[in-house]
Coordinates of N, CA, C and O in Angstrom, one line a residue:
X24 N -11.6 -66.4 5.0 CA -11.9 -66.6 3.4 C -12.9 -65.4 3.4 O -12.6 -64.5 2.3
X25 N -14.1 -65.0 4.1 CA -14.8 -64.9 3.5 C -15.4 -63.6 4.0 O -15.7 -62.6 2.7
X26 N -14.8 -63.4 4.7 CA -14.6 -61.4 5.2 C -13.8 -60.7 4.0 O -13.8 -59.8 4.1
X27 N -12.8 -61.5 3.4 CA -11.4 -61.3 2.6 C -12.4 -60.5 1.6 O -12.3 -59.7 1.1
X28 N -13.6 -61.5 0.9 CA -13.8 -61.2 -0.2 C -15.2 -60.2 -0.2 O -15.1 -59.2 -1.0
X29 N -15.7 -60.0 1.0 CA -16.6 -59.0 1.3 C -16.2 -57.6 1.1 O -16.4 -56.5 0.6
X30 N -14.8 -57.7 2.0 CA -14.0 -56.4 2.0 C -13.4 -55.9 0.7 O -14.0 -54.4 0.0
X31 N -13.0 -56.6 0.6 CA -12.6 -56.8 -1.7 C -14.3 -56.0 -2.0 O -13.7 -54.9 -3.4
X32 N -14.8 -56.6 -2.1 CA -16.3 -56.3 -3.1 C -16.8 -55.0 -2.5 O -17.0 -54.3 -3.3
X33 N -17.2 -54.7 -1.2 CA -17.0 -53.5 -0.4 C -16.0 -52.4 -1.3 O -16.6 -50.9 -1.1
X34 N -14.8 -52.8 -0.8 CA -13.8 -51.5 -1.7 C -13.9 -50.9 -3.1 O -13.7 -50.1 -3.3
X35 N -14.5 -52.0 -3.7 CA -14.5 -52.2 -5.5 C -15.6 -50.9 -5.3 O -16.1 -50.8 -6.5
X36 N -17.2 -51.3 -5.0 CA -18.2 -50.8 -4.9 C -19.0 -50.1 -4.3 O -19.6 -49.9 -4.2
X37 N -17.9 -49.7 -3.1 CA -18.5 -48.6 -1.8 C -19.4 -47.8 -2.1 O -20.4 -47.1 -1.9
X38 N -18.8 -46.6 -3.3 CA -19.8 -45.2 -3.9 C -21.0 -45.8 -4.2 O -21.4 -45.3 -4.2
X39 N -21.2 -47.1 -5.1 CA -22.5 -47.5 -5.6 C -23.6 -47.9 -4.6 O -24.8 -47.7 -5.2
X40 N -23.2 -47.6 -3.1 CA -24.3 -48.0 -2.2 C -24.3 -47.0 -1.0 O -23.0 -46.0 -0.8
X41 N -25.2 -46.5 -0.5 CA -25.3 -45.5 0.8 C -24.3 -45.7 2.0 O -24.5 -47.4 2.3
X42 N -23.8 -44.9 2.3 CA -23.1 -45.6 3.6 C -24.0 -45.9 4.6 O -23.2 -47.4 5.2
X43 N -24.8 -45.4 5.0 CA -26.0 -46.2 5.6 C -26.2 -47.3 5.7 O -26.8 -48.3 6.6
X44 N -25.7 -48.1 4.3 CA -26.4 -50.0 3.8 C -24.9 -50.5 4.2 O -25.6 -51.4 4.0
X45 N -24.4 -49.9 4.1 CA -22.6 -51.0 3.7 C -22.5 -52.0 5.3 O -22.4 -52.7 5.1
X46 N -23.1 -51.4 6.5 CA -22.8 -52.8 7.1 C -24.0 -53.8 7.1 O -23.7 -54.5 7.3
X47 N -25.3 -53.3 6.5 CA -26.5 -54.4 6.6 C -25.7 -55.2 5.3 O -26.0 -56.7 5.2
X48 N -25.2 -54.5 3.9 CA -24.3 -55.5 2.9 C -23.8 -56.0 3.8 O -23.9 -57.1 3.2
X49 N -22.8 -55.7 4.5 CA -21.6 -56.6 4.4 C -22.2 -58.0 5.7 O -21.6 -59.1 5.1
X50 N -23.2 -57.9 6.4 CA -23.8 -58.9 6.6 C -24.4 -59.7 6.2 O -24.4 -60.7 6.6
X51 N -25.4 -59.0 5.2 CA -26.0 -60.4 4.5 C -24.5 -60.9 3.0 O -24.9 -62.0 3.1
X52 N -23.4 -60.2 3.0 CA -22.6 -60.7 2.0 C -21.8 -61.7 3.0 O -21.6 -62.9 2.3
X53 N -21.6 -61.5 4.2 CA -20.9 -62.9 5.0 C -21.7 -63.9 5.3 O -21.0 -65.1 4.9
X54 N -23.2 -63.8 5.0 CA -23.9 -65.1 5.3 C -24.1 -65.8 3.8 O -25.5 -66.7 4.0
X55 N -23.7 -65.2 2.9 CA -24.5 -65.6 1.4 C -23.4 -67.2 1.3 O -22.2 -67.5 2.0
X56 N -24.1 -67.9 0.7 CA -23.9 -68.7 -0.1 C -22.6 -68.3 -1.2 O -22.8 -67.5 -1.5
X57 N -21.7 -69.7 -1.1 CA -20.7 -69.6 -1.8 C -21.1 -69.3 -3.8 O -20.6 -68.6 -4.2
X58 N -22.3 -70.0 -3.8 CA -22.7 -70.3 -5.1 C -23.1 -68.6 -5.8 O -23.5 -68.1 -6.6
X59 N -23.1 -67.8 -4.7 CA -24.1 -66.6 -4.5 C -22.8 -65.7 -5.2 O -23.2 -64.4 -6.4
X60 N -21.7 -65.9 -5.2 CA -20.4 -65.3 -5.8 C -20.2 -64.8 -6.9 O -19.9 -63.7 -7.5
X61 N -20.6 -65.7 -7.9 CA -20.5 -65.8 -9.1 C -21.8 -64.9 -9.8 O -21.3 -63.9 -10.8
X62 N -22.6 -64.7 -9.1 CA -24.1 -63.6 -9.5 C -23.3 -62.1 -9.4 O -23.3 -61.4 -9.9
X63 N -22.7 -62.4 -8.0 CA -22.3 -60.8 -7.6 C -21.6 -60.2 -8.7 O -21.5 -58.8 -9.0
X64 N -20.4 -61.0 -8.8 CA -19.6 -60.4 -9.8 C -19.7 -60.0 -11.0 O -19.5 -59.0 -11.6
X65 N -21.1 -60.6 -11.7 CA -21.9 -60.2 -12.5 C -22.9 -59.0 -12.5 O -23.3 -58.2 -13.6
X66 N -22.9 -58.6 -11.7 CA -23.8 -56.9 -11.3 C -23.4 -56.0 -12.2 O -22.3 -55.7 -11.5
X67 N -23.9 -55.7 -12.8 CA -23.6 -54.0 -13.8 C -24.0 -53.2 -12.5 O -24.8 -52.1 -13.0
X68 N -23.3 -52.9 -11.4 CA -23.7 -51.7 -10.3 C -23.4 -50.3 -11.5 O -22.4 -50.2 -12.2
X69 N -24.4 -49.2 -11.3 CA -23.9 -48.0 -12.0 C -23.4 -46.9 -10.4 O -23.9 -47.1 -9.7
X70 N -22.7 -46.0 -11.8 CA -22.0 -45.0 -10.3 C -22.9 -44.1 -10.4 O -23.4 -43.0 -11.3
X71 N -23.3 -43.5 -9.1 CA -23.7 -42.4 -8.7 C -23.0 -40.9 -9.4 O -23.9 -40.4 -9.9
X72 N -22.1 -40.7 -9.4 CA -21.3 -39.8 -9.8 C -21.5 -40.0 -11.2 O -22.2 -38.6 -11.8
X73 N -21.4 -40.8 -11.7 CA -22.0 -40.8 -13.7 C -23.6 -40.6 -14.0 O -23.7 -39.8 -15.1
X74 N -24.2 -40.8 -13.2 CA -25.4 -40.7 -13.1 C -26.1 -39.5 -12.9 O -26.9 -38.1 -12.9
X75 N -25.3 -38.6 -12.0 CA -25.4 -37.2 -11.7 C -24.5 -36.2 -12.6 O -25.6 -35.8 -13.2
X76 N -23.7 -36.8 -13.8 CA -22.8 -36.0 -14.5 C -24.6 -36.2 -15.7 O -24.4 -35.3 -16.3
X77 N -24.5 -37.2 -16.2 CA -25.8 -37.7 -16.8 C -27.1 -36.5 -17.5 O -27.5 -36.5 -17.6
X78 N -27.5 -36.5 -15.7 CA -28.9 -36.0 -15.2 C -28.3 -34.0 -15.3 O -29.3 -33.9 -16.2
X79 N -26.8 -33.9 -14.8 CA -26.9 -32.2 -15.2 C -26.5 -32.1 -16.8 O -27.2 -31.0 -17.1
X80 N -25.9 -32.9 -17.4 CA -25.6 -32.9 -19.0 C -26.7 -33.0 -20.1 O -27.1 -32.3 -21.6
X81 N -27.9 -34.3 -19.4 CA -28.5 -34.6 -20.5 C -29.9 -35.0 -19.8 O -30.7 -35.8 -20.0
X82 N -30.1 -34.5 -18.7 CA -31.4 -34.2 -17.5 C -32.7 -34.1 -18.4 O -33.8 -35.2 -18.4
X83 N -32.6 -33.3 -19.3 CA -33.9 -32.6 -20.0 C -34.4 -34.0 -20.9 O -35.7 -33.7 -21.1
X84 N -33.2 -34.9 -21.5 CA -33.8 -35.9 -22.4 C -33.9 -37.3 -21.7 O -34.3 -38.4 -22.5
X85 N -33.4 -37.1 -20.5 CA -34.0 -38.2 -19.6 C -32.4 -39.2 -19.8 O -32.8 -40.3 -19.6
X86 N -31.7 -38.7 -20.0 CA -29.8 -39.7 -20.3 C -30.1 -40.3 -18.8 O -29.9 -41.3 -18.8
X87 N -29.8 -40.0 -17.8 CA -29.9 -40.1 -16.4 C -31.0 -41.1 -16.3 O -30.6 -42.1 -15.6
X88 N -31.8 -41.4 -16.6 CA -32.5 -42.5 -16.1 C -32.9 -43.2 -17.1 O -33.0 -44.8 -16.2
X89 N -32.5 -43.1 -18.2 CA -32.2 -44.7 -18.9 C -31.1 -45.2 -18.3 O -30.7 -46.5 -18.2
X90 N -29.9 -44.5 -18.0 CA -28.9 -45.1 -17.3 C -29.1 -46.0 -16.4 O -28.1 -47.2 -15.8
X91 N -30.1 -45.8 -15.4 CA -29.9 -46.2 -14.4 C -31.2 -47.6 -14.2 O -31.4 -48.4 -13.3
X92 N -31.4 -47.3 -14.9 CA -32.5 -48.1 -15.8 C -34.3 -48.2 -15.9 O -34.8 -48.6 -15.8
X93 N -34.3 -46.8 -15.0 CA -35.5 -46.8 -15.6 C -36.3 -45.9 -16.9 O -36.5 -44.7 -17.1
X94 N -36.5 -47.1 -17.3 CA -37.0 -46.7 -18.7 C -38.2 -46.2 -19.7 O -38.0 -44.9 -20.3
X95 N -39.3 -46.2 -18.5 CA -40.0 -45.3 -18.1 C -39.9 -43.8 -17.7 O -40.6 -42.9 -18.8
X96 N -39.9 -43.8 -17.2 CA -39.6 -42.3 -16.2 C -38.6 -41.5 -17.7 O -38.7 -40.5 -18.0
X97 N -37.6 -42.2 -18.2 CA -36.8 -41.6 -18.7 C -37.4 -41.4 -20.1 O -37.1 -40.0 -21.0
X98 N -38.4 -42.3 -20.6 CA -39.1 -41.8 -21.8 C -39.8 -40.9 -21.8 O -40.2 -39.6 -22.1
X99 N -40.5 -40.4 -20.5 CA -41.4 -39.8 -19.9 C -41.0 -38.2 -20.1 O -40.8 -37.4 -20.2
X100 N -39.6 -38.5 -19.5 CA -38.5 -37.6 -19.2 C -38.1 -36.8 -20.9 O -38.1 -35.7 -20.7
X101 N -38.1 -37.3 -21.5 CA -38.0 -37.1 -23.0 C -38.5 -36.8 -23.9 O -38.8 -35.6 -24.4
X102 N -39.9 -37.1 -23.2 CA -41.1 -36.3 -24.1 C -41.5 -35.0 -23.7 O -42.0 -34.1 -24.4
X103 N -41.3 -34.9 -22.1 CA -41.8 -33.6 -21.3 C -40.5 -32.5 -21.6 O -40.6 -31.5 -20.6
X104 N -39.3 -32.9 -21.6 CA -38.5 -32.0 -22.1 C -37.8 -31.8 -20.2 O -37.8 -30.5 -20.2
X105 N -37.7 -33.0 -20.1 CA -37.7 -32.9 -18.2 C -38.9 -32.5 -17.8 O -38.6 -31.3 -16.5
X106 N -40.0 -32.2 -17.9 CA -41.0 -31.8 -17.2 C -40.8 -30.3 -17.2 O -41.1 -29.2 -16.5
X107 N -40.3 -29.9 -18.4 CA -40.0 -28.4 -19.0 C -39.6 -28.0 -17.9 O -39.1 -27.0 -17.2
X108 N -38.1 -28.5 -18.1 CA -36.7 -28.5 -16.9 C -36.9 -28.6 -15.6 O -36.1 -28.8 -15.2
X109 N -37.7 -28.3 -15.3 CA -38.3 -28.7 -13.8 C -37.7 -29.6 -13.1 O -37.1 -30.0 -12.5
X110 N -38.7 -31.0 -13.7 CA -38.3 -32.0 -13.3 C -36.5 -32.5 -13.5 O -36.3 -33.4 -13.0
X111 N -36.1 -32.1 -14.7 CA -34.4 -32.2 -15.0 C -33.3 -32.0 -13.7 O -32.9 -31.9 -13.5
X112 N -34.1 -30.2 -13.3 CA -33.2 -29.5 -12.3 C -33.4 -30.6 -10.9 O -32.4 -30.6 -10.4
X113 N -34.9 -31.1 -10.8 CA -34.8 -31.8 -9.5 C -34.1 -33.0 -9.2 O -33.3 -33.3 -8.2
X114 N -34.1 -33.7 -10.7 CA -33.5 -35.3 -10.7 C -32.1 -34.9 -10.4 O -31.7 -35.5 -10.1
X115 N -31.6 -33.7 -10.4 CA -29.7 -33.5 -10.1 C -29.9 -33.4 -9.0 O -28.6 -34.1 -8.6
X116 N -30.9 -33.2 -7.5 CA -30.8 -34.1 -6.5 C -30.9 -35.1 -6.2 O -30.7 -35.6 -5.2
X117 N -32.0 -35.9 -6.9 CA -32.4 -36.8 -6.3 C -31.7 -38.1 -6.6 O -31.7 -39.4 -6.3
X118 N -30.5 -38.2 -7.9 CA -30.7 -39.3 -9.2 C -29.6 -40.4 -8.3 O -29.2 -41.4 -8.5
X119 N -28.8 -39.5 -7.1 CA -27.5 -40.5 -6.3 C -28.4 -41.1 -5.7 O -27.7 -42.3 -5.7
X120 N -29.8 -41.0 -5.1 CA -29.9 -41.6 -4.1 C -30.7 -42.5 -4.6 O -30.9 -44.3 -4.8
X121 N -31.3 -42.2 -6.4 CA -32.3 -43.2 -6.7 C -31.1 -44.2 -7.5 O -31.4 -45.2 -7.6
X122 N -30.2 -43.9 -7.9 CA -28.3 -45.1 -8.4 C -28.6 -45.7 -7.3 O -28.2 -46.9 -7.4
X123 N -28.3 -45.4 -6.2 CA -28.1 -46.6 -4.8 C -29.2 -47.3 -4.4 O -28.9 -48.3 -4.4
X124 N -30.2 -46.5 -4.6 CA -31.0 -47.4 -4.8 C -31.5 -48.5 -5.6 O -31.8 -50.2 -4.9
X125 N -31.2 -48.5 -6.7 CA -30.6 -49.3 -7.7 C -30.1 -50.4 -6.9 O -30.3 -51.6 -7.8
X126 N -29.1 -50.1 -7.6 CA -27.7 -51.1 -7.1 C -28.0 -52.2 -5.5 O -27.7 -52.7 -5.4
X127 N -28.6 -51.1 -5.0 CA -29.1 -51.9 -3.6 C -30.0 -52.9 -3.9 O -30.1 -54.2 -3.1
X128 N -31.7 -52.4 -4.8 CA -32.2 -53.5 -5.1 C -31.9 -54.8 -6.2 O -31.7 -55.5 -5.5
X129 N -30.8 -54.7 -6.9 CA -30.4 -55.4 -7.7 C -29.3 -56.4 -6.8 O -29.2 -57.5 -7.0
X130 N -28.4 -55.8 -6.0 CA -27.4 -56.6 -5.0 C -28.5 -57.4 -4.0 O -28.4 -58.9 -3.7
X131 N -29.5 -57.1 -3.6 CA -30.3 -57.9 -2.6 C -31.1 -59.0 -3.5 O -31.4 -60.3 -2.9
X132 N -31.7 -59.1 -4.8 CA -32.3 -59.9 -5.3 C -31.4 -60.9 -5.4 O -31.7 -62.1 -5.9
X133 N -30.1 -60.5 -5.9 CA -29.1 -61.5 -6.1 C -28.7 -62.4 -4.5 O -28.5 -63.3 -4.6
X134 N -28.9 -61.9 -3.9 CA -28.6 -62.3 -2.6 C -30.0 -62.9 -2.0 O -30.3 -63.4 -1.0
X135 N -31.0 -63.0 -2.6 CA -32.5 -63.8 -2.3 C -32.8 -63.0 -0.6 O -33.4 -64.0 0.1
X136 N -32.8 -61.8 -0.6 CA -33.8 -61.2 0.5 C -34.5 -60.4 -0.1 O -34.7 -59.3 -1.0
X137 N -35.4 -60.1 1.1 CA -36.6 -59.4 0.6 C -35.9 -57.9 1.1 O -35.5 -57.8 2.1
X138 N -36.1 -56.9 -0.2 CA -36.0 -56.0 0.0 C -36.8 -54.6 -0.2 O -37.6 -55.0 -1.0
X139 N -37.7 -54.1 0.6 CA -38.7 -53.1 0.3 C -37.9 -51.8 0.4 O -36.9 -50.8 1.5
X140 N -38.1 -50.7 -0.7 CA -37.7 -49.3 -1.0 C -38.7 -48.4 -0.6 O -39.4 -48.8 -0.6

């Protein structure tokens, strides 16, 4: 029963995590207590593809960073006009990884695992 729940969870959220983290996530989730599942279903994972599109079209005003919850970076990016567009351009290559790291951090917090980014 647990294996099926984990498979269903990963099937619907797989794009939100790095492919290299999937096996570790599977192992942690299979050993998670039943009461964690209600919390896991409430996590608002962010889509890396949506973050990328926001970075391409709204990067200079920090929309991508606000989307993934980096409010301070989003604000700085807005004030500096994307670091005079340089930061906005570089973020197009970094935002997918940042989004996946944020999703993994949220998942590990719910599972009460120590995670070092």
